[in-house]
Amino acid sequence: MAVNPDIQKERQSATFDTEKLTEVVYGGKKMVRRRRYLQNIIFEDKYLNSFPPWWNRTRVQQYDTAIKKNVYLNKLMQDLNITEFTEQAFISEAGSGHEGNPLGVHRTMFIPTIEKLGTREQVAKYVEPAKQYKIIGTYAQTEMGHGTFIRGLETTATYDAKTEEFVINSPTVSSIKYWPAALGNTCNHVVLMAQLYSKGKCHGIQAFILQIRSLKDNRLLPGVSAGDIGNKLGFNAQDNGYLKFDNVRIPRESLLSRYAKVERDGTYTAPETPRLAYGTMVFVRALIVGQCAKSLAQACVITTRYSAVRRQTEIRPGGEEPQVIDYQTQQEKIFPLLAAAYAFIFSGNMMLKEYIRINADMEKGILDEMAALHGLAAGLKAFSAEVTSNGIDKLRRACGGHGYSHASGIPKIWTYITPACTYEGENTVMYLQCARYLVKQYAQAARGQKLVGFMSYLNNPVKQRSALNDALKMSDLIEAYEHTAARLIKVAASRLQALVKGGMPIEEARNKCGVPLVTAAKAHTQAYVVKLFSGVVNRPDFDHSVARVLEALCKLFAVYGINERLGEFIQDGFLDGQQADMILNKTLSLLAEIRPNAVALVDAFDYSDKILQSCIGRYDGKVYEALYEYAKTSPLNKEEVHDTYTTTLKPLMEGKLKFDSPAARL
Amino acid sequence: MAVNPDIQKERQSATFDTEKLTEVVYGGKKMVRRRRYLQNIIFEDKYLNSFPPWWNRTRVQQYDTAIKKNVYLNKLMQDLNITEFTEQAFISEAGSGHEGNPLGVHRTMFIPTIEKLGTREQVAKYVEPAKQYKIIGTYAQTEMGHGTFIRGLETTATYDAKTEEFVINSPTVSSIKYWPAALGNTCNHVVLMAQLYSKGKCHGIQAFILQIRSLKDNRLLPGVSAGDIGNKLGFNAQDNGYLKFDNVRIPRESLLSRYAKVERDGTYTAPETPRLAYGTMVFVRALIVGQCAKSLAQACVITTRYSAVRRQTEIRPGGEEPQVIDYQTQQEKIFPLLAAAYAFIFSGNMMLKEYIRINADMEKGILDEMAALHGLAAGLKAFSAEVTSNGIDKLRRACGGHGYSHASGIPKIWTYITPACTYEGENTVMYLQCARYLVKQYAQAARGQKLVGFMSYLNNPVKQRSALNDALKMSDLIEAYEHTAARLIKVAASRLQALVKGGMPIEEARNKCGVPLVTAAKAHTQAYVVKLFSGVVNRPDFDHSVARVLEALCKLFAVYGINERLGEFIQDGFLDGQQADMILNKTLSLLAEIRPNAVALVDAFDYSDKILQSCIGRYDGKVYEALYEYAKTSPLNKEEVHDTYTTTLKPLMEGKLKFDSPAARL
């Protein structure tokens, strides 16, 4: 395969072995090999390659293709006996290309919820058939009027002791379920979250299982209205749907009753609330951090390779046009995000590990650390989603006009990941959740309590001045981040305290401190990521040349972050004006230091062209040839002479176009 | 019309007369009336209302609809004798709803370029037929390999004296024209920008006019390949196209020869370069600033109204859920962007006025001020496009999950305006252009020269400390902005100077200072906007209550901007830590001050629901009813039982789905 010479040159000039970094990313040689093996099966599969390209599919075709592909992928995983989560993720990554999987929620939410909240009988009745796809389900929680605030849901399930049934209703327009995946057409069963009423009393949100469509012909059952919610910015292969109930009666056994129970006579027994939900949320948020990392990494691959191939604007009159990646301004757009992508990969991995460790403790009844991890996970989810969503869009624009075309592949990656800012807990709510934990920890530290783990920096004595100098020691950088985070937590906490002392109810005071609380949570989260990244870089088992290049990225991540939020670091004089100058200089010199390794650093993510689906991010750098081929596939090019010409343009040109005089009514 | 009571209450509590602010926005009572009159014609037009909603159109339907609508709108403007630019813009705003107009470039670029660069004969030959749509043209400049850097274009026009023809070629893949609007299907003529070769010498980029499609049947002429470039993030009603030449011969008279001439024998005469292009660029960039303002304003309308209707998350347990707009964090997302929208409206208007004034001077040969305006326009275009693109996306996310649906209308507004960051001069290149002007001005000031107009702040003696206090005087805020801009220009200029003194070629030095130069340009531009906004607020003819609310917005724009870039303001101690605290406090109290007027402030933009096309931004606040109606229009809901069910899901559920064992090859 002939490769564009510019990009070839980049690969030859790298100072480290790309493959070794790939092993760091995926956790070792064996995993890298296994990932490639599994993904190659998908890439070379005839059936999966038989669909027309996604960018030209109608909405209906997008949905249909996604179902067909995913049914096939599920079968394939079954046949290959791939049950391990990581391996399944490799296959999805290779096979479903940012398109959304209408059958995903069935596996990830419907079945697990029944397993977790159902009685043994309920599990037996539903889970096995679900695993065999005899029934297909979704998880119907979000309503038109309520998303993140679950207690506000309005759907009602009212127990009727006479018939031993629950009566399900959507009492208002805003109570209509809206957004659940697979609800539009795919599912025939739902796990339904609704307010349980019995004996005239509301017992809060409980989970029910019920059927909404016929298993014979997929028609809606009586009293149920449901359908797709219409076209969206992205995820159009997914049939996110709506669901409305009009006096739908379901048997008493429909309440998932492992914890919550309603007796025949309507007596409700409160569940012993196990904080299991805590664990699930942490797990899901860890996955989101990892997914953000991947999406950001993919956009970095595309932008970096394109910037190495693209030449533009002679720097010296009459001289050769330089590679765009040689512009300092371009480096400043890409490299800090490349650093962030690595940082989030490591953060996501760490969270999963922590989750597994702490979850095992929880099973034993030890709940201490889960609260800490839960607070951190909320912040990390929001931070990674925010940086990723903004970052990918910045990268798109860094590709100039071509970034706007679906040929670049970036819009697809972005529309796929940007909802991470709002789903599974809206970002601002997440930051505030994190901040609430921080304020508590701050109060404990202020009372002289010793904090554990990463929070222990709140116990540090307050230093006046940073020793940071141009040796740029990571310990000094981490100290600056922790000092600033501690200060901002203090600012928010003191403000809050003052308001409460002044007689304001705590809830209102929290709202009046919303902005400083979010600021504190961001500072804390970023400090955590800097420290974590630095820890990874210093792992002794790394190849020396790999460690060096990761260290440069880690430092860039740290200094760029300071420069972006400079005011916070210098407002109290912890860093001074001269150190701020130094930070800018270091940022620029780190960009130059990373420059020769940029292409190798993105190659190391090991994303096949088949995953990227980008004309401008191709491994071989044949950008312009690919753009030309892309253009030819346009649906507008199917006929050389278009209907619009015959019906409208030709009559216009011949002066024969007639309208009922549009101005007649004037 | 019954209105949601929450939003009704908002309107009643406003402290100013919305209509009076609308008059400020559109330049007086008469204009407001005229705009409504013209737009109502469009809104009530039966033909224009006869198309299916845009969000469900296929690519081909989008294109077809756009052509039909715009042909009709053109006819309507003709019939109503609407020739004034502003009035035409009112009609387009009402009629073409962020969809892109494939016939727009014909009017705005094709005809004007011939008028400007053509001889009298050429104008006579092409312009009148073009105005009557006997021919339809586009402006073919951008190539796959070159956009902003025009001198790098590769298409060649080689003069052949034997036949007195130019031979047009696309010598490389990257030389293929790519992106020009209307090129995909619509146009039959192009103004072509190509490198003129004659007698073996290159004479740089010149403009040619030629036909590419048959007037009889729209088929491509021999040697021409052209078509649509395929699907994009947005603008899919527009047939942006590609165009490739293979030895296409056109007569000598195809060179637009008002300035550049090629004699029969191939002798080339250099044009006396009139800097007309300067003026056009300023004009186009002024329009972009205005368009950004409008798009940002529209997204603010939607987000603000929705935030007034949406209630979420009880602040006190068991209490009523507050309107989302009562959350400080939500206010902080919306109000600074609302302030920016007003700032950009005023900036766009000012630029147009300045352009008209200075252009009149230019016609008289006075070129002095155009350079200043050109530098400023570059900065303002980049700044407004950047703030708008990032801002609208932030607003989308501030609408939570619903923002992601096309039902919100925000994705459409955003995809329509985000290309403003890259078209008509990529933003970073624009900032650098602006910075280059600033560095020159700085050098002049350093030599003791008196600078004119807005640049005169570079003549100010450097003060050590700002007097800014919590009276928050606009003059102090402006001084802080100007001081900081001057400092950052100095930082960049000194850096540049030092590198050049050290022996680095100026071009390379400029690249090595790219990041600080961009920083300086942004600081300058924002300082300009703050000053301009403040000037508008203080216009004596304003109604007092309108002036008060605009003043609050202006102050918010200023303090929020300082807070965002705090480091730059405090690094040299011009503002100190206490002043920084005060700035944050003022930001928060201004949010609270603006809160009661928020809905009235967005109402004042006077955007009809028909323009917004948003379920959640409706004037009457009937958000949830509209979302439910939107869902029902989904293309996936056409049939209750979907093909995908019959072909795939049902067989899956019945265990009858067979694939050629996918794992067989393993």
Tab-separated table of C-alpha atoms in Angstrom, chain B residues 20-255:
chain	number	residue	atom	x	y	z
B	20	LYS	CA	-39.187	49.454	22.445
B	21	LEU	CA	-36.183	47.130	22.580
B	22	THR	CA	-37.320	45.468	19.370
B	23	GLU	CA	-37.213	48.895	17.776
B	24	VAL	CA	-33.629	49.310	18.963
B	25	VAL	CA	-32.702	45.949	17.455
B	26	TYR	CA	-34.198	46.650	14.040
B	27	GLY	CA	-33.567	50.357	13.830
B	28	GLY	CA	-36.889	51.948	14.588
B	29	LYS	CA	-40.653	51.536	14.573
B	30	LYS	CA	-40.918	51.700	10.819
B	31	MET	CA	-38.449	48.899	10.226
B	32	VAL	CA	-40.103	46.707	12.831
B	33	ARG	CA	-43.457	47.220	11.155
B	34	ARG	CA	-42.064	46.585	7.696
B	35	ARG	CA	-40.256	43.431	8.821
B	36	ARG	CA	-43.426	42.029	10.335
B	37	TYR	CA	-45.463	42.950	7.291
B	38	LEU	CA	-43.070	41.244	4.894
B	39	GLN	CA	-42.477	38.208	7.056
B	40	ASN	CA	-46.189	37.686	7.585
B	41	ILE	CA	-46.674	37.427	3.862
B	42	ILE	CA	-44.212	34.564	3.893
B	43	PHE	CA	-45.562	32.877	6.993
B	44	GLU	CA	-49.073	32.802	5.598
B	45	ASP	CA	-48.172	31.816	2.079
B	46	LYS	CA	-49.971	28.644	1.059
B	47	TYR	CA	-47.352	27.450	-1.368
B	48	LEU	CA	-44.478	27.860	1.066
B	49	ASN	CA	-46.462	26.061	3.733
B	50	SER	CA	-47.213	23.161	1.426
B	51	PHE	CA	-43.913	21.327	1.931
B	52	PRO	CA	-43.448	18.523	4.458
B	53	PRO	CA	-41.424	19.508	7.536
B	54	TRP	CA	-37.700	19.798	6.895
B	55	TRP	CA	-36.633	17.308	9.531
B	56	ASN	CA	-38.105	14.414	7.621
B	57	ARG	CA	-36.875	15.255	4.138
B	58	THR	CA	-34.373	13.034	2.379
B	59	ARG	CA	-31.305	14.692	0.938
B	60	VAL	CA	-32.881	14.874	-2.517
B	61	GLN	CA	-36.091	16.312	-1.090
B	62	GLN	CA	-34.144	18.883	0.882
B	63	TYR	CA	-32.450	20.071	-2.263
B	64	ASP	CA	-35.604	20.022	-4.332
B	65	THR	CA	-37.579	21.914	-1.700
B	66	ALA	CA	-34.893	24.556	-1.328
B	67	ILE	CA	-34.844	25.188	-5.071
B	68	LYS	CA	-38.612	25.393	-5.307
B	69	LYS	CA	-38.943	27.662	-2.303
B	70	ASN	CA	-36.213	30.003	-3.385
B	71	VAL	CA	-37.355	30.256	-6.970
B	72	TYR	CA	-40.702	31.218	-5.524
B	73	LEU	CA	-39.219	33.693	-3.049
B	74	ASN	CA	-37.221	35.338	-5.822
B	75	LYS	CA	-40.351	35.690	-7.890
B	76	LEU	CA	-42.199	37.098	-4.934
B	77	MET	CA	-39.501	39.683	-4.293
B	78	GLN	CA	-39.661	40.648	-7.951
B	79	ASP	CA	-43.445	40.976	-7.862
B	80	LEU	CA	-43.323	43.042	-4.701
B	81	ASN	CA	-40.446	45.053	-6.118
B	82	ILE	CA	-38.286	44.393	-3.101
B	83	THR	CA	-34.790	45.420	-4.084
B	84	GLU	CA	-33.443	46.718	-0.811
B	85	PHE	CA	-30.904	44.428	0.793
B	86	THR	CA	-32.371	44.605	4.313
B	87	GLU	CA	-35.863	43.841	3.077
B	88	GLN	CA	-34.636	40.906	1.036
B	89	ALA	CA	-32.920	39.639	4.165
B	90	PHE	CA	-36.199	39.842	6.108
B	91	ILE	CA	-37.837	37.696	3.465
B	92	SER	CA	-35.036	35.150	3.366
B	93	GLU	CA	-35.054	34.949	7.131
B	94	ALA	CA	-38.765	34.163	7.077
B	95	GLY	CA	-38.715	31.884	4.071
B	96	SER	CA	-35.650	29.752	3.966
B	97	GLY	CA	-35.333	28.647	7.586
B	98	HIS	CA	-31.641	27.720	7.976
B	99	GLU	CA	-31.846	25.435	5.004
B	100	GLY	CA	-29.365	26.992	2.634
B	101	ASN	CA	-30.307	28.474	-0.719
B	102	PRO	CA	-28.766	26.888	-3.808
B	103	LEU	CA	-29.668	30.005	-5.783
B	104	GLY	CA	-28.100	32.396	-3.294
B	105	VAL	CA	-24.573	32.326	-4.667
B	106	HIS	CA	-25.903	33.236	-8.102
B	107	ARG	CA	-27.148	36.549	-6.737
B	108	THR	CA	-24.495	37.259	-4.144
B	109	MET	CA	-21.306	36.137	-5.882
B	110	PHE	CA	-21.747	35.161	-9.526
B	111	ILE	CA	-23.447	38.331	-10.769
B	112	PRO	CA	-21.473	40.778	-8.593
B	113	THR	CA	-18.127	39.307	-9.655
B	114	ILE	CA	-18.973	39.718	-13.328
B	115	GLU	CA	-20.152	43.247	-12.641
B	116	LYS	CA	-16.943	44.027	-10.809
B	117	LEU	CA	-14.344	42.266	-12.932
B	118	GLY	CA	-16.027	42.092	-16.353
B	119	THR	CA	-15.673	44.463	-19.260
B	120	ARG	CA	-18.722	46.399	-20.394
B	121	GLU	CA	-19.281	43.745	-23.092
B	122	GLN	CA	-19.017	40.910	-20.621
B	123	VAL	CA	-21.418	42.573	-18.244
B	124	ALA	CA	-23.889	43.092	-21.095
B	125	LYS	CA	-23.525	39.521	-22.255
B	126	TYR	CA	-23.936	37.774	-18.908
B	127	VAL	CA	-25.450	39.951	-16.232
B	128	GLU	CA	-28.861	40.664	-17.732
B	129	PRO	CA	-29.500	36.998	-18.680
B	130	ALA	CA	-28.299	36.016	-15.215
B	131	LYS	CA	-30.696	38.415	-13.554
B	132	GLN	CA	-33.506	36.846	-15.562
B	133	TYR	CA	-32.235	33.377	-14.639
B	134	LYS	CA	-31.666	32.509	-18.280
B	135	ILE	CA	-28.340	31.306	-17.039
B	136	ILE	CA	-27.543	30.186	-13.504
B	137	GLY	CA	-24.068	30.556	-12.103
B	138	THR	CA	-21.812	29.988	-9.190
B	139	TYR	CA	-18.442	31.178	-7.991
B	140	ALA	CA	-15.894	28.375	-8.241
B	141	GLN	CA	-12.885	29.195	-6.144
B	142	THR	CA	-12.223	26.745	-3.302
B	143	GLU	CA	-10.449	23.548	-4.274
B	144	MET	CA	-10.004	20.328	-2.383
B	145	GLY	CA	-6.469	21.323	-1.481
B	146	HIS	CA	-6.876	25.050	-0.887
B	147	GLY	CA	-9.442	27.256	0.744
B	148	THR	CA	-8.367	30.315	2.678
B	149	PHE	CA	-4.993	30.538	0.931
B	150	ILE	CA	-6.149	31.600	-2.500
B	151	ARG	CA	-2.749	31.951	-4.101
B	152	GLY	CA	-2.292	28.235	-3.633
B	153	LEU	CA	-5.100	27.285	-6.042
B	154	GLU	CA	-3.961	24.830	-8.692
B	155	THR	CA	-6.535	24.935	-11.497
B	156	THR	CA	-4.811	26.180	-14.638
B	157	ALA	CA	-5.976	28.306	-17.555
B	158	THR	CA	-3.270	28.130	-20.191
B	159	TYR	CA	-3.531	30.486	-23.125
B	160	ASP	CA	-3.169	28.960	-26.560
B	161	ALA	CA	-2.424	31.804	-28.982
B	162	LYS	CA	-2.972	29.564	-32.010
B	163	THR	CA	-6.651	29.143	-31.333
B	164	GLU	CA	-7.045	32.196	-29.085
B	165	GLU	CA	-8.383	29.998	-26.339
B	166	PHE	CA	-7.656	29.178	-22.757
B	167	VAL	CA	-7.231	25.526	-21.931
B	168	ILE	CA	-8.625	24.740	-18.510
B	169	ASN	CA	-7.246	21.844	-16.539
B	170	SER	CA	-7.333	20.279	-13.103
B	171	PRO	CA	-3.748	19.068	-12.989
B	172	THR	CA	-3.954	17.222	-9.656
B	173	VAL	CA	-6.616	15.572	-7.514
B	174	SER	CA	-6.276	18.346	-4.964
B	175	SER	CA	-6.948	20.929	-7.671
B	176	ILE	CA	-10.513	19.725	-8.126
B	177	LYS	CA	-12.931	22.469	-7.145
B	178	TYR	CA	-14.759	21.353	-4.026
B	179	TRP	CA	-17.427	23.076	-1.915
B	180	PRO	CA	-18.694	25.843	-4.193
B	181	ALA	CA	-22.427	26.158	-3.643
B	182	ALA	CA	-24.873	25.238	-6.434
B	183	LEU	CA	-22.126	23.406	-8.288
B	184	GLY	CA	-23.546	19.962	-7.654
B	185	ASN	CA	-26.608	20.255	-9.884
B	186	THR	CA	-27.930	23.763	-10.037
B	187	CYS	CA	-25.576	25.919	-12.042
B	188	ASN	CA	-24.758	25.907	-15.732
B	189	HIS	CA	-22.164	28.671	-15.615
B	190	VAL	CA	-19.268	29.389	-13.298
B	191	VAL	CA	-16.978	32.229	-12.510
B	192	LEU	CA	-13.789	30.225	-12.274
B	193	MET	CA	-10.706	31.245	-10.334
B	194	ALA	CA	-7.606	29.741	-11.938
B	195	GLN	CA	-3.891	30.319	-12.409
B	196	LEU	CA	-3.460	32.103	-15.710
B	197	TYR	CA	-0.556	30.883	-17.822
B	198	SER	CA	0.491	32.653	-20.969
B	199	LYS	CA	3.698	32.480	-22.955
B	200	GLY	CA	4.981	29.951	-20.466
B	201	LYS	CA	4.573	32.286	-17.516
B	202	CYS	CA	2.165	32.192	-14.611
B	203	HIS	CA	0.277	35.404	-13.968
B	204	GLY	CA	-1.475	34.363	-10.813
B	205	ILE	CA	-5.131	33.860	-10.019
B	206	GLN	CA	-7.616	35.356	-12.455
B	207	ALA	CA	-11.343	35.097	-12.936
B	208	PHE	CA	-12.910	33.438	-15.986
B	209	ILE	CA	-16.484	32.906	-16.977
B	210	LEU	CA	-17.559	29.732	-18.673
B	211	GLN	CA	-20.402	27.362	-19.187
B	212	ILE	CA	-20.213	23.868	-17.673
B	213	ARG	CA	-23.656	22.402	-18.322
B	214	SER	CA	-25.912	22.388	-21.336
B	215	LEU	CA	-28.752	24.892	-21.260
B	216	LYS	CA	-30.898	22.338	-23.052
B	217	ASP	CA	-30.738	19.412	-20.698
B	218	ASN	CA	-28.298	20.330	-17.890
B	219	ARG	CA	-25.821	17.656	-18.970
B	220	LEU	CA	-22.153	18.347	-18.368
B	221	LEU	CA	-20.206	19.718	-21.316
B	222	PRO	CA	-17.334	17.650	-22.726
B	223	GLY	CA	-14.230	17.620	-20.542
B	224	VAL	CA	-16.146	18.685	-17.449
B	225	SER	CA	-16.798	16.401	-14.486
B	226	ALA	CA	-18.973	17.804	-11.744
B	227	GLY	CA	-21.408	16.747	-9.092
B	228	ASP	CA	-22.477	17.086	-5.528
B	229	ILE	CA	-19.862	16.500	-2.793
B	230	GLY	CA	-22.111	14.376	-0.612
B	231	ASN	CA	-23.766	14.691	2.745
B	232	LYS	CA	-22.588	17.095	5.384
B	233	LEU	CA	-23.279	17.963	8.991
B	234	GLY	CA	-25.768	20.553	7.742
B	235	PHE	CA	-26.578	22.676	4.698
B	236	ASN	CA	-27.869	19.580	2.990
B	237	ALA	CA	-30.339	21.549	0.927
B	238	GLN	CA	-27.335	23.139	-0.707
B	239	ASP	CA	-25.666	21.257	-3.574
B	240	ASN	CA	-22.086	22.125	-2.741
B	241	GLY	CA	-20.219	20.542	-5.588
B	242	TYR	CA	-17.001	19.435	-7.183
B	243	LEU	CA	-15.705	20.390	-10.609
B	244	LYS	CA	-12.870	18.904	-12.611
B	245	PHE	CA	-11.539	20.001	-15.994
B	246	ASP	CA	-9.873	17.923	-18.627
B	247	ASN	CA	-8.568	20.168	-21.416
B	248	VAL	CA	-11.649	22.310	-21.644
B	249	ARG	CA	-11.165	25.046	-24.212
B	250	ILE	CA	-12.813	28.420	-23.738
B	251	PRO	CA	-12.459	31.524	-25.884
B	252	ARG	CA	-10.066	34.345	-24.980
B	253	GLU	CA	-13.071	36.491	-24.125
B	254	SER	CA	-13.779	34.243	-21.122
B	255	LEU	CA	-11.178	36.040	-19.045
